[in-house]
């Protein structure tokens, strides 16, 4: 029995030692890589429902109340209407779908995801829908600005128009093993990556997160012509400046880089020198509680496991494995004590003597 237990201890100890050596970087690197088609978590206010046949689709929802929004819609006669809502309940739903078939052959560091955002004024009607294709690094999470990247650029004449875009910075997520420092994070309104700063740590439903904040001051994005009806005027189109400001706050699970919660304080407007300002979106919108809870529960547990593999599995495997090997060797090499051997022999001799007496009788 001693030899059996010794052999088991040595085998188990050797396995733990090997696992310890492989834990970092091999096991960790395999885990700290974004799957091509697994459900991801998202980066901004969210959209749209996944179809039943799409298995790799992630959906999140954001809510904002008391918002000011501009709703453009057409009636049955194709007449355009412009509703300026001042106390709207806005709901945005984001879908994210992995598109592994678009990944270039032989490139194991690139993922291609498609995301769509549908916004509505609850009880009123749809507001906007946009779509974007983003290529990014599966380890760092940084956008690559691939020729595959496109985004919606629809207008009243062509709502489904798509244009190329060079994405940069973090988009869907942060890197694995997030640091408490500044990162570059993509802003779709500016079409560029802007610094987002670490500001504090915060616990969300039992999951530790790093909180980052990105402040974008009021900025003239572009100039364009819009229908005079937007300003309750008649006549020719109106020349306006498209203005934009935002304070974006993200709660990030640090081991996985997944965004558990997101919130934006938006200020989008059209400014006319003659007619004043019309807000297209103004107010605060962020992940609803159900989305935050699901993200915290899902990515909190996965993040803790990933952190264990990165920081703890190697020393635990080496130390525990080494101890088991030592115990196993002791069990295999340790000889029985002489007293035990002698006692065993005397017992056998006594048994033989008694059997001999019985036989003579």
Short mmCIF file of C-alpha atoms in Angstrom, two decimals:
data_model
loop_
_atom_site.label_atom_id
_atom_site.label_comp_id
_atom_site.label_asym_id
_atom_site.label_seq_id
_atom_site.Cartn_x
_atom_site.Cartn_y
_atom_site.Cartn_z
CA UNK A 1 0.00 0.00 0.00
CA UNK A 2 2.89 2.32 0.85
CA UNK A 3 4.37 1.89 -2.62
CA UNK A 4 1.00 2.53 -4.30
CA UNK A 5 0.44 5.75 -2.35
CA UNK A 6 3.99 6.85 -3.09
CA UNK A 7 3.55 6.29 -6.80
CA UNK A 8 0.27 8.23 -6.81
CA UNK A 9 1.87 11.14 -4.92
CA UNK A 10 4.80 11.33 -7.35
CA UNK A 11 2.56 11.19 -10.42
CA UNK A 12 0.22 13.88 -9.08
CA UNK A 13 3.11 16.05 -7.93
CA UNK A 14 4.82 15.80 -11.31
CA UNK A 15 1.58 16.80 -13.06
CA UNK A 16 1.22 19.86 -10.81
CA UNK A 17 4.82 20.89 -11.44
CA UNK A 18 4.31 20.65 -15.20
CA UNK A 19 1.07 22.62 -14.90
CA UNK A 20 2.87 25.25 -12.84
CA UNK A 21 5.55 25.68 -15.49
CA UNK A 22 2.92 25.87 -18.25
CA UNK A 23 0.50 28.15 -16.36
CA UNK A 24 2.18 31.35 -17.41
CA UNK A 25 2.58 32.02 -20.22
CA UNK A 26 1.08 29.04 -22.06
CA UNK A 27 -2.21 28.40 -20.25
CA UNK A 28 -2.71 32.10 -19.51
CA UNK A 29 -2.02 33.18 -23.08
CA UNK A 30 -4.53 30.64 -24.39
CA UNK A 31 -7.20 32.04 -22.06
CA UNK A 32 -6.27 35.71 -22.47
CA UNK A 33 -7.25 35.80 -26.14
CA UNK A 34 -10.60 37.02 -27.45
CA UNK A 35 -12.55 34.19 -29.15
CA UNK A 36 -13.54 34.88 -32.73
CA UNK A 37 -17.23 34.16 -32.23
CA UNK A 38 -17.89 34.16 -28.49
CA UNK A 39 -20.42 36.55 -26.95
CA UNK A 40 -18.51 39.75 -26.15
CA UNK A 41 -19.45 42.61 -23.86
CA UNK A 42 -19.72 46.09 -25.24
CA UNK A 43 -18.35 49.54 -24.96
CA UNK A 44 -21.09 52.05 -25.34
CA UNK A 45 -24.80 52.65 -25.10
CA UNK A 46 -26.40 49.73 -26.60
CA UNK A 47 -29.16 48.02 -29.53
CA UNK A 48 -31.29 45.56 -31.70
CA UNK A 49 -32.28 41.99 -31.17
CA UNK A 50 -30.24 39.00 -32.28
CA UNK A 51 -31.93 36.55 -34.55
CA UNK A 52 -32.54 33.03 -33.23
CA UNK A 53 -30.09 31.46 -35.68
CA UNK A 54 -27.19 33.65 -34.51
CA UNK A 55 -25.41 31.90 -31.64
CA UNK A 56 -22.47 34.28 -31.25
CA UNK A 57 -24.53 37.42 -30.73
CA UNK A 58 -24.41 39.54 -27.60
CA UNK A 59 -27.14 42.04 -26.71
CA UNK A 60 -27.03 44.81 -24.12
CA UNK A 61 -29.44 47.59 -23.25
CA UNK A 62 -29.01 51.17 -22.11
CA UNK A 63 -31.65 53.54 -20.73
CA UNK A 64 -31.90 57.30 -20.34
CA UNK A 65 -34.80 59.35 -18.97
CA UNK A 66 -35.64 63.05 -19.20
CA UNK A 67 -33.61 63.36 -22.41
CA UNK A 68 -33.93 65.86 -25.24
CA UNK A 69 -33.86 64.23 -28.66
CA UNK A 70 -34.72 65.12 -32.24
CA UNK A 71 -36.87 62.52 -33.97
CA UNK A 72 -36.99 62.53 -37.77
CA UNK A 73 -39.72 60.49 -39.42
CA UNK A 74 -41.87 60.35 -42.54
CA UNK A 75 -45.61 59.82 -42.87
CA UNK A 76 -47.47 57.71 -45.44
CA UNK A 77 -47.09 60.50 -47.99
CA UNK A 78 -43.32 60.62 -47.42
CA UNK A 79 -43.61 64.02 -45.80
CA UNK A 80 -40.78 64.64 -43.35
CA UNK A 81 -41.55 65.49 -39.72
CA UNK A 82 -39.19 66.76 -37.03
CA UNK A 83 -40.27 66.14 -33.43
CA UNK A 84 -38.25 67.87 -30.72
CA UNK A 85 -38.84 65.69 -27.66
CA UNK A 86 -37.90 67.29 -24.35
CA UNK A 87 -38.65 64.62 -21.74
CA UNK A 88 -37.98 61.41 -23.61
CA UNK A 89 -37.26 57.95 -22.27
CA UNK A 90 -34.57 56.71 -24.62
CA UNK A 91 -33.67 53.04 -24.92
CA UNK A 92 -30.69 51.84 -26.92
CA UNK A 93 -29.91 48.20 -27.68
CA UNK A 94 -26.56 47.09 -29.00
CA UNK A 95 -25.89 43.77 -30.71
CA UNK A 96 -22.40 42.43 -31.31
CA UNK A 97 -21.75 39.51 -33.66
CA UNK A 98 -18.45 37.78 -34.29
CA UNK A 99 -17.64 37.33 -37.98
CA UNK A 100 -14.82 34.73 -38.00
CA UNK A 101 -15.18 34.17 -41.73
CA UNK A 102 -13.83 37.69 -42.38
CA UNK A 103 -10.57 37.13 -40.50
CA UNK A 104 -7.61 37.00 -42.93
CA UNK A 105 -6.21 33.48 -43.32
CA UNK A 106 -3.22 32.81 -41.11
CA UNK A 107 -3.86 35.80 -38.86
CA UNK A 108 -4.52 34.39 -35.39
CA UNK A 109 -4.27 37.78 -33.63
CA UNK A 110 -7.20 39.49 -35.39
CA UNK A 111 -10.93 39.35 -34.67
CA UNK A 112 -13.69 40.90 -36.76
CA UNK A 113 -16.91 41.90 -35.02
CA UNK A 114 -20.00 43.62 -36.34
CA UNK A 115 -22.06 45.84 -34.05
CA UNK A 116 -25.40 47.55 -34.48
CA UNK A 117 -27.08 50.17 -32.30
CA UNK A 118 -30.80 50.84 -32.42
CA UNK A 119 -32.25 53.72 -30.39
CA UNK A 120 -35.89 54.52 -29.70
CA UNK A 121 -37.96 56.97 -27.75
CA UNK A 122 -40.08 54.63 -25.65
CA UNK A 123 -43.77 55.06 -26.44
CA UNK A 124 -43.00 57.36 -29.38
CA UNK A 125 -40.96 55.54 -32.02
CA UNK A 126 -37.54 54.74 -33.47
CA UNK A 127 -34.80 57.36 -33.41
CA UNK A 128 -31.67 56.01 -35.09
CA UNK A 129 -29.97 52.84 -36.23
CA UNK A 130 -26.27 52.48 -37.01
CA UNK A 131 -23.98 49.60 -37.96
CA UNK A 132 -20.22 49.21 -37.73
CA UNK A 133 -17.61 46.57 -38.58
CA UNK A 134 -14.44 46.64 -36.49
CA UNK A 135 -11.22 44.62 -36.73
CA UNK A 136 -9.15 44.50 -33.55
CA UNK A 137 -6.30 42.70 -31.80
CA UNK A 138 -7.50 39.64 -29.86
CA UNK A 139 -5.05 40.28 -27.00
CA UNK A 140 -4.70 44.06 -26.66
CA UNK A 141 -8.26 44.88 -27.78
CA UNK A 142 -6.94 47.73 -29.95
CA UNK A 143 -8.66 48.46 -33.25
CA UNK A 144 -6.49 47.80 -36.29
CA UNK A 145 -8.05 50.18 -38.80
CA UNK A 146 -8.40 47.45 -41.40
CA UNK A 147 -9.85 47.98 -44.89
CA UNK A 148 -12.68 45.74 -43.68
CA UNK A 149 -13.82 48.46 -41.27
CA UNK A 150 -16.97 50.36 -42.23
CA UNK A 151 -19.67 52.32 -40.44
CA UNK A 152 -23.06 53.84 -41.12
CA UNK A 153 -23.10 57.29 -42.65
CA UNK A 154 -26.76 57.38 -43.60
CA UNK A 155 -28.72 60.53 -44.24
CA UNK A 156 -32.28 61.34 -45.29
CA UNK A 157 -31.50 60.44 -48.89
CA UNK A 158 -29.63 57.18 -48.19
CA UNK A 159 -30.24 55.83 -44.64
CA UNK A 160 -28.26 52.60 -45.28
CA UNK A 161 -25.13 54.25 -46.61
CA UNK A 162 -21.82 52.76 -45.37
CA UNK A 163 -18.38 54.36 -45.56
CA UNK A 164 -14.86 53.12 -44.78
CA UNK A 165 -13.41 54.17 -41.43
CA UNK A 166 -10.01 53.77 -39.79
CA UNK A 167 -10.84 52.72 -36.24
CA UNK A 168 -8.17 53.25 -33.59
CA UNK A 169 -7.70 52.72 -29.86
CA UNK A 170 -9.85 50.49 -27.67
CA UNK A 171 -13.33 49.84 -29.04
CA UNK A 172 -15.19 46.82 -27.63
CA UNK A 173 -12.92 46.20 -24.65
CA UNK A 174 -9.69 47.04 -22.87
CA UNK A 175 -6.58 44.82 -22.86
CA UNK A 176 -6.34 41.78 -20.65
CA UNK A 177 -4.67 42.69 -17.33
CA UNK A 178 -5.77 46.34 -17.42
CA UNK A 179 -3.43 48.91 -15.88
CA UNK A 180 -4.36 52.00 -13.88
CA UNK A 181 -3.31 54.41 -16.60
CA UNK A 182 -4.63 56.37 -19.57
CA UNK A 183 -5.77 54.54 -22.73
CA UNK A 184 -6.97 55.71 -26.12
CA UNK A 185 -10.67 54.93 -26.59
CA UNK A 186 -12.62 55.30 -29.85
CA UNK A 187 -15.25 58.03 -30.13
CA UNK A 188 -17.63 57.58 -33.05
CA UNK A 189 -18.81 61.20 -33.21
CA UNK A 190 -15.25 62.54 -33.53
CA UNK A 191 -14.09 59.56 -35.62
CA UNK A 192 -10.91 59.32 -33.60
CA UNK A 193 -9.52 57.80 -30.43
CA UNK A 194 -9.40 60.10 -27.39
CA UNK A 195 -7.64 59.62 -24.06
CA UNK A 196 -9.67 57.96 -21.31
CA UNK A 197 -8.25 58.25 -17.78
CA UNK A 198 -8.28 55.88 -14.82
CA UNK A 199 -10.03 57.61 -11.91
CA UNK A 200 -10.83 55.02 -9.21
CA UNK A 201 -11.76 51.44 -8.29
CA UNK A 202 -15.37 50.43 -7.64
CA UNK A 203 -17.21 47.23 -6.72
CA UNK A 204 -20.25 46.35 -8.84
CA UNK A 205 -22.36 43.46 -7.52
CA UNK A 206 -19.30 41.80 -6.01
CA UNK A 207 -17.01 42.39 -9.00
CA UNK A 208 -14.05 44.73 -8.63
CA UNK A 209 -13.76 47.19 -11.52
CA UNK A 210 -11.46 49.97 -12.68
CA UNK A 211 -13.37 53.14 -13.53
CA UNK A 212 -12.21 55.19 -16.52
CA UNK A 213 -13.53 58.56 -17.68
CA UNK A 214 -13.26 60.36 -20.99
CA UNK A 215 -14.21 64.06 -21.18
CA UNK A 216 -14.82 65.60 -24.58
CA UNK A 217 -15.50 69.36 -24.51
CA UNK A 218 -17.97 71.00 -26.87
CA UNK A 219 -16.50 70.49 -30.31
CA UNK A 220 -17.57 71.50 -33.81
CA UNK A 221 -17.61 68.20 -35.67
CA UNK A 222 -18.62 69.48 -39.10
CA UNK A 223 -20.91 71.84 -40.97
CA UNK A 224 -23.85 70.72 -43.09
CA UNK A 225 -27.16 71.73 -44.60
CA UNK A 226 -30.37 70.56 -42.92
CA UNK A 227 -34.04 71.13 -43.71
CA UNK A 228 -35.37 74.43 -42.37
CA UNK A 229 -38.24 72.51 -40.80
CA UNK A 230 -35.92 71.29 -38.07
CA UNK A 231 -35.90 74.88 -36.79
CA UNK A 232 -39.65 75.30 -37.40
CA UNK A 233 -38.81 77.50 -40.39
CA UNK A 234 -39.69 77.36 -44.07
CA UNK A 235 -37.71 77.90 -47.20
CA UNK A 236 -34.27 76.71 -48.22
CA UNK A 237 -32.09 74.39 -46.24
CA UNK A 238 -30.23 75.85 -43.28
CA UNK A 239 -26.47 75.83 -42.79
CA UNK A 240 -25.58 74.55 -39.31
CA UNK A 241 -22.60 73.57 -37.21
CA UNK A 242 -22.81 70.06 -35.81
CA UNK A 243 -21.67 70.33 -32.19
CA UNK A 244 -20.77 67.50 -29.84
CA UNK A 245 -19.70 67.04 -26.22
CA UNK A 246 -19.61 63.95 -24.01
CA UNK A 247 -18.46 62.62 -20.65
CA UNK A 248 -18.05 58.85 -21.00
CA UNK A 249 -17.55 56.70 -17.89
CA UNK A 250 -16.64 53.01 -18.15
CA UNK A 251 -16.41 50.37 -15.40
CA UNK A 252 -13.89 47.73 -16.55
CA UNK A 253 -13.21 44.26 -15.10
CA UNK A 254 -9.38 44.46 -14.91
CA UNK A 255 -8.40 40.84 -15.61
CA UNK A 256 -10.47 40.41 -18.78
CA UNK A 257 -10.70 44.05 -19.92
CA UNK A 258 -14.46 43.66 -20.38
CA UNK A 259 -16.65 46.73 -19.89
CA UNK A 260 -19.15 45.83 -17.19
CA UNK A 261 -20.95 49.17 -17.16
CA UNK A 262 -20.97 52.23 -19.39
CA UNK A 263 -22.55 55.67 -19.11
CA UNK A 264 -22.53 58.74 -21.35
CA UNK A 265 -23.52 62.33 -20.70
CA UNK A 266 -24.30 63.36 -24.27
CA UNK A 267 -24.71 66.80 -25.78
CA UNK A 268 -25.29 66.73 -29.54
CA UNK A 269 -26.79 69.77 -31.26
CA UNK A 270 -27.31 71.64 -34.52
CA UNK A 271 -26.41 75.31 -34.24
CA UNK A 272 -27.66 77.89 -36.75
CA UNK A 273 -26.48 81.50 -36.79
CA UNK A 274 -30.03 82.63 -37.65
CA UNK A 275 -32.29 80.12 -35.91
CA UNK A 276 -30.46 79.10 -32.74
CA UNK A 277 -29.83 75.60 -31.36
CA UNK A 278 -31.71 72.34 -31.69
CA UNK A 279 -30.56 69.41 -29.58
CA UNK A 280 -30.39 66.10 -31.40
CA UNK A 281 -29.42 64.22 -28.20
CA UNK A 282 -28.96 65.71 -24.76
CA UNK A 283 -28.94 63.86 -21.45
CA UNK A 284 -27.46 60.86 -19.62
CA UNK A 285 -27.81 57.29 -20.83
CA UNK A 286 -26.15 54.12 -19.52
CA UNK A 287 -26.39 50.35 -19.17
CA UNK A 288 -29.55 49.26 -17.38
CA UNK A 289 -29.24 47.31 -14.14
CA UNK A 290 -29.99 43.94 -15.74
CA UNK A 291 -27.11 44.39 -18.20
CA UNK A 292 -24.70 45.49 -15.46
CA UNK A 293 -25.70 42.60 -13.18
CA UNK A 294 -25.28 40.01 -15.93
CA UNK A 295 -21.89 41.43 -16.94
CA UNK A 296 -20.70 41.59 -13.33
CA UNK A 297 -21.70 38.00 -12.58
CA UNK A 298 -20.35 36.59 -15.85
CA UNK A 299 -17.08 38.46 -16.16
CA UNK A 300 -16.37 38.76 -12.45
CA UNK A 301 -16.03 34.97 -12.06
CA UNK A 302 -14.10 34.62 -15.33
CA UNK A 303 -11.84 37.48 -14.35
CA UNK A 304 -11.00 35.91 -10.98
CA UNK A 305 -10.17 32.61 -12.69
CA UNK A 306 -7.96 34.37 -15.23
CA UNK A 307 -6.18 36.27 -12.46
CA UNK A 308 -5.57 33.01 -10.57
CA UNK A 309 -4.02 31.40 -13.65
CA UNK A 310 -1.83 34.45 -14.27
CA UNK A 311 -0.62 35.14 -10.73
CA UNK A 312 -1.20 32.13 -8.47
CA UNK A 313 -1.35 28.86 -10.38
CA UNK A 314 2.40 28.70 -11.09
CA UNK A 315 3.67 29.04 -7.48
CA UNK A 316 0.85 26.84 -6.15
CA UNK A 317 1.57 24.16 -8.76
CA UNK A 318 5.34 24.18 -8.19
CA UNK A 319 5.20 24.22 -4.39
CA UNK A 320 2.37 21.71 -3.99
CA UNK A 321 3.76 19.47 -6.71
CA UNK A 322 7.23 19.54 -5.17
CA UNK A 323 5.88 18.57 -1.76
CA UNK A 324 3.89 15.68 -3.23
CA UNK A 325 6.96 14.37 -5.06
CA UNK A 326 8.98 14.48 -1.83
CA UNK A 327 6.23 12.66 0.08
CA UNK A 328 6.00 10.05 -2.68
CA UNK A 329 9.75 9.43 -2.64
CA UNK A 330 9.73 9.04 1.12
CA UNK A 331 6.93 6.47 0.92
CA UNK A 332 8.75 4.53 -1.79
CA UNK A 333 12.23 4.57 -0.26
CA UNK A 334 11.46 4.29 3.44
CA UNK A 335 12.09 0.72 4.66
CA UNK A 336 10.00 -0.90 7.45
CA UNK A 337 11.59 -0.68 10.91
CA UNK A 338 13.57 -3.82 12.07
CA UNK A 339 11.24 -4.36 15.02
CA UNK A 340 8.29 -4.61 12.68
CA UNK A 341 10.14 -7.14 10.52
CA UNK A 342 11.07 -9.31 13.54
CA UNK A 343 7.57 -9.21 14.94
CA UNK A 344 6.22 -10.38 11.65
CA UNK A 345 8.64 -13.37 11.54
CA UNK A 346 7.88 -14.47 15.11
CA UNK A 347 4.21 -14.44 14.40
CA UNK A 348 4.69 -16.68 11.42
CA UNK A 349 6.90 -19.12 13.36
CA UNK A 350 4.38 -19.33 16.17
CA UNK A 351 1.66 -20.09 13.68
CA UNK A 352 3.70 -22.90 12.15
CA UNK A 353 4.45 -24.33 15.63
CA UNK A 354 0.80 -24.42 16.59
CA UNK A 355 -0.13 -26.07 13.29
CA UNK A 356 2.58 -28.75 13.91
CA UNK A 357 1.19 -29.54 17.37
CA UNK A 358 -2.30 -29.91 16.02
CA UNK A 359 -1.08 -32.24 13.31
CA UNK A 360 0.75 -34.53 15.83
CA UNK A 361 -2.32 -34.69 18.03
#
